[in-house]
Every structure is written in structure tokens, then in C-alpha cells.
Coordinates of C-alpha atoms in Angstrom, one line a residue:
Chain A
X934 CA 108.7 84.0 124.6
X935 CA 105.7 81.9 123.5
X936 CA 105.3 79.4 120.7
X937 CA 102.9 81.8 119.0
X938 CA 105.4 84.6 119.2
X939 CA 108.3 82.5 117.8
X940 CA 106.1 81.1 115.0
X941 CA 104.9 84.6 114.2
X942 CA 108.4 86.0 114.2
X943 CA 109.7 83.4 111.7
X944 CA 106.6 83.7 109.5
X945 CA 106.8 87.5 109.5
X946 CA 110.4 87.6 108.6
X947 CA 109.8 85.3 105.6
X948 CA 106.6 87.1 104.5
X949 CA 108.1 90.6 104.7
X950 CA 111.4 89.7 103.0
X951 CA 109.6 87.7 100.3
X952 CA 106.6 89.9 99.9
X953 CA 108.1 93.4 100.2
X954 CA 109.5 93.5 96.6
X955 CA 106.1 92.0 95.4
X956 CA 104.3 94.8 97.2
X957 CA 106.5 97.4 95.4
X958 CA 105.8 95.6 92.1
X959 CA 102.1 95.6 92.8
X960 CA 102.2 99.4 93.5
X961 CA 104.1 100.1 90.4
X962 CA 101.8 97.9 88.3
X963 CA 98.7 99.6 89.7
X964 CA 100.2 103.0 88.9
X965 CA 101.3 101.9 85.4
X966 CA 97.8 100.6 84.6
X967 CA 96.1 103.8 85.8
X968 CA 98.5 105.8 83.6
X969 CA 97.6 103.7 80.6
X970 CA 100.9 101.8 80.4
X971 CA 101.2 98.0 80.3
X972 CA 103.6 97.9 83.3
X973 CA 106.5 95.5 83.9
X974 CA 104.6 93.1 86.1
X975 CA 104.5 92.4 89.8
X976 CA 107.7 90.4 89.8
X977 CA 109.9 93.1 88.3
X978 CA 111.5 94.3 91.6
X979 CA 112.6 90.7 92.3
X980 CA 114.1 90.4 88.8
X981 CA 115.9 93.7 89.4
X982 CA 117.3 92.5 92.7
X983 CA 118.5 89.3 91.0
X984 CA 120.2 91.3 88.3
X985 CA 121.9 93.6 90.9
X986 CA 123.1 90.7 93.1
X987 CA 125.0 89.1 90.2
X988 CA 126.9 92.3 89.5
X989 CA 130.3 93.2 90.8
X990 CA 130.5 95.0 94.1
X991 CA 132.1 98.4 93.8
X992 CA 132.3 101.3 96.1
X993 CA 133.5 104.9 95.3
X994 CA 137.0 105.9 96.1
X995 CA 137.4 107.7 99.5
X996 CA 134.4 106.1 101.2
X997 CA 134.8 104.5 104.6
X998 CA 133.3 101.5 106.3
X999 CA 130.1 103.5 107.1
X1000 CA 129.2 103.4 103.4
X1001 CA 129.7 99.6 103.2
X1002 CA 127.9 98.6 106.4
X1003 CA 124.9 101.0 105.9
X1004 CA 122.9 98.7 103.5
X1005 CA 123.4 95.7 105.9
X1006 CA 122.3 97.8 108.9
X1007 CA 119.3 99.1 107.0
X1008 CA 118.1 95.6 106.2
X1009 CA 119.0 94.2 109.6
X1010 CA 117.1 96.9 111.6
X1011 CA 114.1 96.6 109.4
X1012 CA 114.2 92.8 109.8
X1013 CA 114.2 93.1 113.6
X1014 CA 111.1 95.2 113.4
X1015 CA 109.5 92.7 111.0
X1016 CA 110.3 89.9 113.4
X1017 CA 109.0 91.5 116.7
X1018 CA 106.1 93.7 115.5
X1019 CA 102.6 92.2 115.7
X1020 CA 101.9 91.6 112.0
X1021 CA 100.8 88.0 111.6
X1022 CA 100.2 87.1 115.3
X1023 CA 99.3 89.2 118.3
X1024 CA 102.3 87.8 120.3
X1025 CA 105.8 88.9 119.8
X1026 CA 109.0 86.8 119.5
X1027 CA 110.9 89.2 121.7
X1028 CA 108.2 91.1 123.7
X1029 CA 110.5 93.8 125.2
X1030 CA 111.6 94.9 121.7
X1031 CA 108.0 95.1 120.5
X1032 CA 107.6 98.3 122.4
X1033 CA 106.3 101.4 120.6
X1034 CA 109.4 103.5 121.4
X1035 CA 111.9 100.7 120.4
X1036 CA 110.1 100.0 117.1
X1037 CA 109.9 103.7 116.1
X1038 CA 113.6 104.2 117.1
X1039 CA 114.7 101.2 115.1
X1040 CA 112.9 102.4 112.0
X1041 CA 114.3 106.0 112.4
X1042 CA 117.8 104.6 113.1
X1043 CA 117.7 102.8 109.7
X1044 CA 117.1 106.2 108.0
X1045 CA 119.9 107.8 109.9
X1046 CA 122.3 105.1 108.9
X1047 CA 121.5 105.6 105.2
X1048 CA 121.8 109.4 105.6
X1049 CA 125.3 108.9 107.1
X1050 CA 126.2 106.8 104.1
X1051 CA 125.0 109.5 101.8
X1052 CA 127.2 112.0 103.7
X1053 CA 130.1 109.5 103.6
X1054 CA 130.0 109.3 99.8
X1055 CA 131.2 113.0 99.8
X1056 CA 129.2 113.9 96.7
X1057 CA 127.0 117.0 96.5
X1058 CA 123.8 114.9 95.9
X1059 CA 124.6 112.6 98.8
X1060 CA 124.9 115.5 101.2
X1061 CA 121.8 117.2 99.8
X1062 CA 119.7 114.1 100.0
X1063 CA 120.9 113.3 103.6
X1064 CA 120.1 116.9 104.7
X1065 CA 116.6 116.7 103.2
X1066 CA 116.0 113.2 104.6
X1067 CA 117.0 114.2 108.1
X1068 CA 114.8 117.3 107.9
X1069 CA 111.8 115.1 107.1
X1070 CA 112.8 112.6 109.7
X1071 CA 113.1 115.2 112.4
X1072 CA 109.5 116.2 111.7
X1073 CA 108.1 112.7 111.2
X1074 CA 109.5 110.9 114.2
X1075 CA 107.6 112.8 117.0
X1076 CA 104.4 112.5 114.9
X1077 CA 104.8 108.7 114.7
X1078 CA 105.5 108.4 118.4
X1079 CA 102.6 110.6 119.5
X1080 CA 100.2 109.0 117.0
X1081 CA 100.8 105.5 118.2
X1082 CA 101.0 106.8 121.8
X1083 CA 97.3 108.0 121.3
X1084 CA 96.4 104.4 120.7
X1085 CA 98.3 103.2 123.8
X1086 CA 96.4 105.6 126.1
X1087 CA 93.3 103.5 126.5
X1088 CA 95.4 100.3 126.8
X1089 CA 97.7 101.7 129.4
X1090 CA 100.7 100.0 127.8
X1091 CA 103.2 101.0 125.1
X1092 CA 103.7 97.4 124.0
X1093 CA 102.5 97.0 120.4
X1094 CA 101.2 93.4 120.9
X1095 CA 99.1 94.6 123.8
X1096 CA 97.7 97.5 121.8
X1097 CA 96.7 95.2 118.9
X1098 CA 95.4 92.5 121.3
X1099 CA 93.1 94.9 123.2
X1100 CA 91.9 96.5 119.9
X1101 CA 91.0 93.0 118.7
X1102 CA 89.0 92.3 122.0
X1103 CA 87.2 95.6 121.9
X1104 CA 86.7 96.7 118.2
X1105 CA 84.6 99.7 119.3
X1106 CA 87.8 101.4 120.4
X1107 CA 88.9 101.5 116.7
X1108 CA 86.2 103.9 115.7
X1109 CA 86.9 106.4 118.5
X1110 CA 87.9 109.9 117.5
X1111 CA 91.4 109.4 118.9
X1112 CA 91.9 106.4 116.6
X1113 CA 90.5 108.3 113.7
X1114 CA 92.8 111.3 114.2
X1115 CA 95.8 109.0 114.8
X1116 CA 95.1 107.1 111.6
X1117 CA 95.2 110.2 109.5
X1118 CA 98.4 111.4 111.2
X1119 CA 100.1 108.0 110.8
X1120 CA 99.2 107.8 107.2
X1121 CA 101.0 111.1 106.6
X1122 CA 104.0 109.7 108.5
X1123 CA 104.1 106.6 106.4
X1124 CA 103.9 108.6 103.2
X1125 CA 106.8 110.9 104.3
X1126 CA 109.0 108.2 105.8
X1127 CA 108.8 105.7 102.9
X1128 CA 109.4 108.5 100.3
X1129 CA 106.1 108.3 98.5
X1130 CA 104.2 111.2 96.8
X1131 CA 103.6 114.0 97.6
X1132 CA 106.7 114.2 99.8
X1133 CA 109.2 112.4 97.5
X1134 CA 108.7 110.9 94.1
X1135 CA 109.8 107.2 94.2
X1136 CA 110.2 106.9 90.4
X1137 CA 112.2 110.1 89.7
X1138 CA 115.8 110.4 89.0
X1139 CA 115.7 114.2 88.6
X1140 CA 118.5 115.2 91.0
X1141 CA 117.1 118.5 92.2
X1142 CA 113.8 117.1 93.5
X1143 CA 114.7 113.7 94.9
X1144 CA 115.3 112.9 98.6
X1145 CA 115.8 109.2 99.1
X1146 CA 117.3 108.5 95.7
X1147 CA 119.9 111.3 96.1
X1148 CA 121.3 109.6 99.2
X1149 CA 121.8 106.2 97.5
X1150 CA 123.0 107.5 94.2
X1151 CA 126.5 106.1 94.7
X1152 CA 125.4 102.5 95.5
X1153 CA 125.8 99.8 92.8
X1154 CA 125.6 96.0 92.6
X1155 CA 124.7 93.9 95.6
X1156 CA 124.9 96.9 97.9
X1157 CA 122.2 98.7 95.9
X1158 CA 120.2 95.4 96.0
X1159 CA 120.3 95.5 99.8
X1160 CA 119.3 99.2 99.9
X1161 CA 116.4 98.6 97.5
X1162 CA 115.3 95.5 99.5
X1163 CA 115.6 97.5 102.8
X1164 CA 113.5 100.3 101.4
X1165 CA 110.8 97.9 100.2
X1166 CA 110.8 96.1 103.6
X1167 CA 110.4 99.5 105.4
X1168 CA 107.3 100.2 103.2
X1169 CA 105.8 96.8 104.0
X1170 CA 106.6 97.0 107.7
X1171 CA 105.1 100.5 108.0
X1172 CA 101.9 99.4 106.1
X1173 CA 101.8 96.2 108.1
X1174 CA 101.9 98.1 111.4
X1175 CA 99.3 100.5 110.1
X1176 CA 96.9 97.7 109.2
X1177 CA 97.6 95.8 112.5
X1178 CA 96.9 98.9 114.5
X1179 CA 93.7 100.1 112.7
X1180 CA 92.3 97.0 111.0
X1181 CA 93.5 94.1 113.2
X1182 CA 91.0 91.5 112.0
X1183 CA 92.4 88.2 110.8
X1184 CA 95.6 88.4 112.9
X1185 CA 96.4 85.1 114.6
X1186 CA 95.8 84.8 118.3
X1187 CA 96.5 81.0 118.6
X1188 CA 99.4 79.0 117.4
X1189 CA 97.3 76.5 115.3
X1190 CA 98.5 76.2 111.7
X1191 CA 95.1 77.3 110.4
X1192 CA 95.2 80.5 112.4
X1193 CA 98.7 81.3 111.3
X1194 CA 97.9 80.7 107.7
X1195 CA 94.9 82.9 108.0
X1196 CA 97.1 85.5 109.7
X1197 CA 99.6 85.5 106.8
X1198 CA 96.8 85.7 104.2
X1199 CA 95.1 88.5 106.1
X1200 CA 98.4 90.4 106.3
X1201 CA 99.1 90.0 102.6
X1202 CA 95.5 91.0 101.6
X1203 CA 95.4 94.0 103.9
X1204 CA 98.8 95.4 103.0
X1205 CA 98.2 94.7 99.3
X1206 CA 94.8 96.6 99.4
X1207 CA 96.3 99.6 101.3
X1208 CA 99.4 99.6 99.1
X1209 CA 97.3 99.5 95.9
X1210 CA 95.1 102.3 97.3
X1211 CA 98.1 104.4 98.1
X1212 CA 99.5 103.8 94.5
X1213 CA 96.1 104.7 93.0
X1214 CA 96.0 107.9 95.1
X1215 CA 99.5 108.9 94.0
X1216 CA 98.4 109.0 90.3
X1217 CA 96.2 112.1 91.3
X1218 CA 98.9 113.8 93.3
X1219 CA 101.8 116.1 92.3
X1220 CA 104.9 116.3 94.4
X1221 CA 104.9 119.1 97.0
X1222 CA 107.6 121.8 96.9
X1223 CA 110.2 120.9 99.5
X1224 CA 109.5 124.0 101.5
X1225 CA 105.8 123.0 101.7
X1226 CA 106.6 119.6 103.2
X1227 CA 107.0 121.0 106.7
X1228 CA 103.5 122.4 106.4
X1229 CA 102.1 118.9 105.6
X1230 CA 104.1 117.3 108.5
X1231 CA 103.1 120.1 111.0
X1232 CA 99.5 119.3 110.1
X1233 CA 100.0 115.6 110.8
X1234 CA 101.8 116.3 114.0
X1235 CA 98.9 118.5 115.1
X1236 CA 96.5 115.6 114.3
X1237 CA 98.6 113.2 116.4
X1238 CA 98.6 115.7 119.3
X1239 CA 94.9 116.1 119.0
X1240 CA 94.5 112.3 119.0
X1241 CA 96.3 112.1 122.3
X1242 CA 94.4 114.9 123.9
X1243 CA 91.0 113.6 122.7
X1244 CA 92.0 110.2 124.0
X1245 CA 92.2 111.7 127.4
X1246 CA 89.2 114.0 127.1
X1247 CA 86.6 111.8 125.3
X1248 CA 88.0 108.6 126.8
Chain B
X1342 CA 68.4 118.9 133.9
X1343 CA 69.1 115.2 134.5
X1344 CA 71.9 113.8 132.4
X1345 CA 70.8 111.8 129.4
X1346 CA 71.5 108.0 129.7
X1347 CA 73.1 106.7 126.5
X1348 CA 73.7 103.2 125.3
X1349 CA 77.4 102.4 124.6
X1350 CA 77.0 102.3 120.8
X1351 CA 75.3 105.7 120.8
X1352 CA 78.0 107.1 123.0
X1353 CA 80.7 105.7 120.6
X1354 CA 78.9 107.2 117.6
X1355 CA 78.6 110.5 119.4
X1356 CA 82.4 110.4 120.0
X1357 CA 83.1 109.7 116.3
X1358 CA 80.8 112.5 115.2
X1359 CA 82.6 114.9 117.6
X1360 CA 86.0 113.6 116.3
X1361 CA 84.9 114.2 112.7
X1362 CA 83.8 117.7 113.7
X1363 CA 87.3 118.5 115.1
X1364 CA 89.2 116.8 112.2
X1365 CA 87.3 118.7 109.5
X1366 CA 87.8 122.0 111.4
X1367 CA 91.6 121.3 111.5
X1368 CA 91.6 120.3 107.8
X1369 CA 90.1 123.7 106.9
X1370 CA 93.1 125.4 108.5
X1371 CA 95.5 122.9 106.9
X1372 CA 94.4 123.2 103.2
X1373 CA 94.8 126.3 101.0
X1374 CA 92.7 125.8 97.9
X1375 CA 89.2 127.1 98.4
X1376 CA 87.2 124.4 96.5
X1377 CA 88.8 121.7 98.8
X1378 CA 88.1 123.9 101.9
X1379 CA 84.4 124.1 100.8
X1380 CA 84.2 120.3 100.4
X1381 CA 85.7 119.9 103.9
X1382 CA 83.2 122.5 105.2
X1383 CA 80.4 120.4 103.7
X1384 CA 81.7 117.4 105.6
X1385 CA 81.9 119.6 108.7
X1386 CA 78.2 120.4 108.4
X1387 CA 77.3 116.8 107.8
X1388 CA 79.3 115.8 110.9
X1389 CA 77.3 118.3 112.9
X1390 CA 74.1 116.9 111.5
X1391 CA 75.3 113.4 112.5
X1392 CA 76.0 114.6 116.0
X1393 CA 72.5 116.0 116.4
X1394 CA 71.1 112.8 114.8
X1395 CA 72.9 110.6 117.4
X1396 CA 71.5 112.8 120.2
X1397 CA 68.0 112.5 118.7
X1398 CA 68.4 108.7 118.5
X1399 CA 69.7 108.5 122.0
X1400 CA 66.8 110.5 123.4
X1401 CA 64.2 109.0 121.1
X1402 CA 63.1 112.5 120.4
X1403 CA 61.0 113.2 117.3
X1404 CA 61.5 117.0 117.6
X1405 CA 65.3 116.6 117.6
X1406 CA 64.9 114.2 114.6
X1407 CA 63.2 117.1 112.7
X1408 CA 66.0 119.4 113.8
X1409 CA 68.5 116.9 112.5
X1410 CA 66.9 117.0 109.1
X1411 CA 67.0 120.8 109.2
X1412 CA 70.6 121.0 110.3
X1413 CA 71.7 118.5 107.6
X1414 CA 69.8 120.5 104.9
X1415 CA 71.0 123.9 106.0
X1416 CA 74.6 123.3 107.1
X1417 CA 75.4 120.3 104.9
X1418 CA 73.5 121.5 101.8
X1419 CA 72.3 125.1 101.6
X1420 CA 75.2 127.0 103.2
X1421 CA 78.0 125.1 101.3
X1422 CA 76.0 125.7 98.1
X1423 CA 75.8 129.4 98.8
X1424 CA 79.5 129.5 99.5
X1425 CA 80.3 127.7 96.2
X1426 CA 78.2 130.4 94.5
X1427 CA 80.1 133.1 96.3
X1428 CA 83.4 131.5 95.3
X1429 CA 82.3 131.3 91.6
X1430 CA 81.4 135.0 91.8
X1431 CA 84.6 135.9 93.5
X1432 CA 86.8 136.0 90.4
X1433 CA 89.7 133.8 89.4
X1434 CA 91.4 133.5 92.9
X1435 CA 91.0 129.9 93.9
X1436 CA 93.6 129.8 96.7
X1437 CA 94.3 131.4 100.0
X1438 CA 97.5 132.9 98.6
X1439 CA 99.1 134.6 101.6
X1440 CA 97.2 134.3 104.9
X1441 CA 98.1 136.8 107.6
X1442 CA 99.8 134.0 109.6
X1443 CA 101.4 131.2 107.5
X1444 CA 99.9 127.8 107.6
X1445 CA 102.5 126.0 109.7
X1446 CA 102.2 128.7 112.4
X1447 CA 98.4 128.7 112.3
X1448 CA 98.5 124.9 112.7
X1449 CA 100.6 125.3 115.8
X1450 CA 98.2 128.0 117.0
X1451 CA 95.3 125.5 116.5
X1452 CA 97.2 123.0 118.7
X1453 CA 97.4 125.6 121.4
X1454 CA 93.8 126.7 121.0
X1455 CA 92.5 123.1 121.2
X1456 CA 94.5 122.5 124.4
X1457 CA 93.1 125.8 125.8
X1458 CA 89.6 124.8 124.9
X1459 CA 90.0 121.4 126.5
X1460 CA 91.4 122.9 129.7
X1461 CA 88.8 125.7 130.1
X1462 CA 85.9 123.4 129.5
X1463 CA 86.8 121.1 132.3
X1464 CA 84.4 122.8 134.8
X1465 CA 81.6 122.5 132.1
X1466 CA 82.2 118.8 131.8
X1467 CA 82.2 118.4 135.6
X1468 CA 78.7 119.9 135.8
X1469 CA 77.1 116.7 134.5
X1470 CA 79.3 113.8 133.5
X1471 CA 77.7 112.2 130.4
X1472 CA 78.9 111.2 126.9
X1473 CA 77.3 114.4 125.5
X1474 CA 78.9 116.8 128.0
X1475 CA 82.3 115.1 127.5
X1476 CA 82.2 116.1 123.9
X1477 CA 81.6 119.8 124.8
X1478 CA 85.4 120.7 124.7
X1479 CA 85.4 119.7 121.0
X1480 CA 82.6 122.2 120.3
X1481 CA 84.5 124.9 122.2
X1482 CA 87.7 124.0 120.2
X1483 CA 85.8 124.3 116.9
X1484 CA 84.6 127.8 117.9
X1485 CA 88.2 128.9 118.6
X1486 CA 89.5 127.4 115.4
X1487 CA 86.7 129.3 113.5
X1488 CA 87.8 132.5 115.1
X1489 CA 91.4 131.8 114.1
X1490 CA 90.3 131.3 110.5
X1491 CA 88.2 134.5 110.7
X1492 CA 91.1 136.7 111.8
X1493 CA 94.0 135.1 109.8
X1494 CA 92.6 134.6 106.4
X1495 CA 92.2 137.3 103.7
X1496 CA 89.9 135.8 101.1
X1497 CA 86.3 136.7 101.7
X1498 CA 85.1 133.1 101.1
X1499 CA 87.6 131.7 103.7
X1500 CA 86.4 134.4 106.2
X1501 CA 82.8 133.2 105.6
X1502 CA 83.9 129.7 106.3
X1503 CA 85.5 130.9 109.5
X1504 CA 82.3 132.6 110.5
X1505 CA 80.3 129.5 109.8
X1506 CA 82.8 127.3 111.7
X1507 CA 82.2 129.5 114.8
X1508 CA 78.4 129.2 114.3
X1509 CA 78.7 125.4 113.8
X1510 CA 80.7 125.2 117.0
X1511 CA 78.2 127.2 119.0
X1512 CA 75.3 125.1 117.7
X1513 CA 77.2 121.9 118.6
X1514 CA 77.9 123.2 122.1
X1515 CA 74.2 124.2 122.4
X1516 CA 73.0 120.7 121.5
X1517 CA 75.6 118.9 123.6
X1518 CA 74.9 120.9 126.8
X1519 CA 71.1 121.4 126.7
X1520 CA 70.0 118.2 124.9
X1521 CA 67.8 120.2 122.5
X1522 CA 67.0 123.9 122.5
X1523 CA 63.6 123.7 120.9
X1524 CA 62.6 123.6 117.3
X1525 CA 61.6 127.3 117.1
X1526 CA 64.9 128.6 118.5
X1527 CA 66.9 126.3 116.2
X1528 CA 64.9 127.4 113.1
X1529 CA 65.4 131.1 114.1
X1530 CA 69.1 130.7 114.5
X1531 CA 69.4 128.8 111.2
X1532 CA 67.5 131.6 109.4
X1533 CA 69.7 134.2 111.1
X1534 CA 72.9 132.5 109.9
X1535 CA 71.4 132.1 106.4
X1536 CA 70.6 135.8 106.3
X1537 CA 74.1 136.8 107.5
X1538 CA 75.7 134.6 104.8
X1539 CA 73.4 136.1 102.1
X1540 CA 74.3 139.6 103.2
X1541 CA 78.0 138.8 103.4
X1542 CA 77.8 137.2 99.9
X1543 CA 76.3 140.4 98.5
X1544 CA 78.9 142.4 100.3
X1545 CA 81.7 140.2 98.8
X1546 CA 80.2 140.8 95.4
X1547 CA 80.1 144.6 95.9
X1548 CA 83.8 144.5 97.1
X1549 CA 84.8 142.7 94.0
X1550 CA 82.8 145.0 91.7
X1551 CA 84.5 148.0 93.3
X1552 CA 88.1 146.8 93.7
X1553 CA 88.2 143.9 91.2
X1554 CA 89.5 141.6 94.0
X1555 CA 88.2 139.9 97.1
X1556 CA 91.4 140.0 99.1
X1557 CA 90.5 141.8 102.3
X1558 CA 94.1 142.7 102.9
X1559 CA 93.7 145.4 100.2
X1560 CA 91.1 147.2 102.4
X1561 CA 93.7 148.4 104.8
X1562 CA 94.4 151.4 102.6
X1563 CA 90.8 152.6 103.0
X1564 CA 91.0 152.7 106.8
X1565 CA 94.3 154.5 106.9
X1566 CA 93.1 157.5 105.1

């Protein structure tokens, strides 16, 4: 546990929790402007959260503890990833947890917890949403593992800080075919896992098409605020990991205040640009039929697999 | 033939061009709507041109440089243009509606084919270890993916794309293994391919005139009787 890692861990937690709703606001604002609407402003998700927290906490009759602890677990698991992953600095606060497999497992586990809560609510929509979410998750998780694994092949380590650190030392590795293929595969994973178009429509409340929204339909008040915050944090963590793996420049390698400040600014700018680009792209996309989603995810899994094999063949 | 000595940046660029070649070939299988497939195919031709260009730069060969210009013009410009014309003349069908094997299964087949290509070309790579020969498995994989597209798609334009993928793969393998097969040979091959595409385009037009469709699945009835 180094000073750099601890400083990075604290900073990352603050930046992700504080910045995730702003990122969501930015993406909605970009989308609104491109569709010719004025948009509610970047701060709207924070105002929504404030409103929700002040409301009374209620839970549906017949639900168990699973329903009540799920939002807390979602935020907690995402927060652990936000603390240990190399986002602002190349060092990690808890190096053994910053492993590729642990990070992907934590992120997937958060989804499973929310799916369980959806089942626990006992409503038709909760069960349907959980079933769909788990279907997507089952196809996405191997892709995420294999795609990041392709990046770890030249490094010889599955530790994320090591992968990012060596990429920073040897930028030529980032334009290798393996990295190119893994980037496309991981982008599809992020789109599917965070419930963006074309897999899920984040702004819909049309019951028959929604995936993520259907699971959390029964939440209200502070619990809903936690679920919304957790989802926003997941999006930021995924985009942050993506930028750290493929565009690592600006990330802090020393514990000096200047380097850390630069790391925070670089993370905010990179994630903001990628998020805005994603939102702009979504304007031109229609949602895929649910039965076509496996086609998209099979394609991304194939790209991830090719990334690993080319990493071995082309070196 | 002595292996070509390459500078590290040239080797990295060659790897990227090979990766783009593989990525675009996979995307052709992945997508269904034909205008997008043709755009991806254009990118595939440009990636092939880039591959030859990097080889020309690494060997400082003027002849290969001329071949690069030819490859870019024919495979990145002329052939995609001809395919777009064939698509415009092929009636209202703009999508590969029902391929013989569904897309998910063909993607898995692509994964198997690529692994097969990588494993069978190990002896080829061992003949002369250099950045160029290490990219040969990718070219072999592109040939196999092209064959898959050729046998599993029904629309004439997708079949043409499959045929041209096979040819692009063979060309890439030729350049990667022999470091240039001579200007005359390359021009001859390019003209051959061009002629084949023109003939197939006319054939597709005749099929549509006769049957009002370009779905080759319909042709089965002819063979049975």
C-alpha cells in the first residue's frame, strides 16, 4: 500500500461519487441538444437525487431484506471498484483487489444483487427485468474478462495497475491489433452492461422494452436515490476503466499534488469526452429487438477472443 | 529469400493494418444491412492497401509503392463502387434477410475458422520469422471468413463481397510471404478480379430480370427439376 495508491483511492472515490451524476447529466444534456430540446442542465441528476433522499422510505409489502440491502450493496461494490481501479493514479489503494478478475466479478456481482431484488419484489416486471438482465450479463461477463485478458497477455499480469503502467511506458502497445479488437469488444460490453442504446433504452419507461428500469420499478425515495447513484457510478467506473486501459495519458504516476490534480482533470476530461461521444452516437441508434441482442454480444465476444489469439500470434 | 528487416514502427504499423484487415472481415459477417457491409468492405480494401504500403515503406521499394497505389485504387475505390452499383441495380432488398446460417452461429463459426487458420499457418510462420510472416495467419483467416460468407449468404451482393474477401485475403498472403510478386503479376490479378466482378454483376442483373429477385436461395428449384 503506497502513498500514491492511498491518495488515488481517496480521490477516485470522491471524483466518481461526485462526478457520476454530472456525467449522466452531461450525457442527457448532449442528447437533448442534439434532439433540438433545451435540456434540463448538467446538474439535474444531482437535483433528482436530493429530491429523492428527502422523501419517505417505503418498501412494497411482502419484500424481504434482499430488497432493502440491494441498493446499499450496489453502491458499496461499485465504490470498492472505484477506489481500487487505476483511474486517477497507476497505483492502487489495495493492490490484490485491483486484479482483473476481482474487478469484473465485483461489477457483475452488483448486477446480480439488483436482479435478486427485482425477483424479490414479486411483480411481473421485476421478474421479467431480472431475467433479461441476467441473460445479458451471462453473455457480457466472459466478453469483459477475455477482452481485458487480451491486454494482460503482453504484460504477463492480470493486475490492472500493472497493465495500465506498462501501457504508459510503452504506448506503441496501445495501437496493436489485439488492443484494437479488445477496445471494440469492451465498448460493446460497456454499452450492454450500463443499459445504454442499442441494448437498453435508459430514458424509457415503456414496460415491455425495458431491462434495467423494470428491475428497479418498485424502488422509491432514498432507496431509489441509491440505485440511481449506483447505476451512474457503474457507468463512470466502466468508462473510466476503458479510458485508463486504452488512453492512459495524464494518469498520475507520482504522489505530488500537481500530478494528482492533473490525473483528476485528465480522468474528468477523458470520461466526459467518451460519455458525450456515446450520447451523441445514441441519437442515431434505435434499440435492438431483445432477441437480436445476443447477436451483438456474440460478435463482441468473438472480437474479444480474436484479441487474445492475435495477442499470442502477432505478439 | 532473406527475411526483410523491419524497423519497430513499421512492424507496429503492419500489425495494425493486419488487425484492421481481420476486424473488417469479422464486421462483414456481423452486420446485416448491405450498404453498411459495402462501407466495411471499402475499409477492408483500404486496410489491404495500407498493409502493402507499409511493406513498400519498409523495403524502400518504388515498385511496391506503385502497386500500393494500384491496390488502393482498385480494392478501395473501383470494386466497392462497382458493388454499390450492383446493389443499386439489385432491387429494393437492402438487407441480408435470412442467411443460410444465422448470424450468431456464423460468428461462432468465424471464431473456429480463425483459430483453425492460426493453428494451420504455424509452419508457414516458422519458415522465416519476421513481422511480415507473423501476419500471414491473419491473411489465411480472412480467406476462410470470405469462404464462409460465400457459402452462407443468399443475396448476390453479399456473395460478391465474400468472393472479394477471399481474393483480398489471398493477395494479402501473397504480399506478406513473398515481399512483392512483381508489378505485372499484380496488375494481371487485379484485372482478372475486376473482370470476374463485372461478369458476376451482369449475371446478377440477368437473375433479377428473370426472377425479379436476387435471392439465390430461390435458385434451388431450378436445380431440382
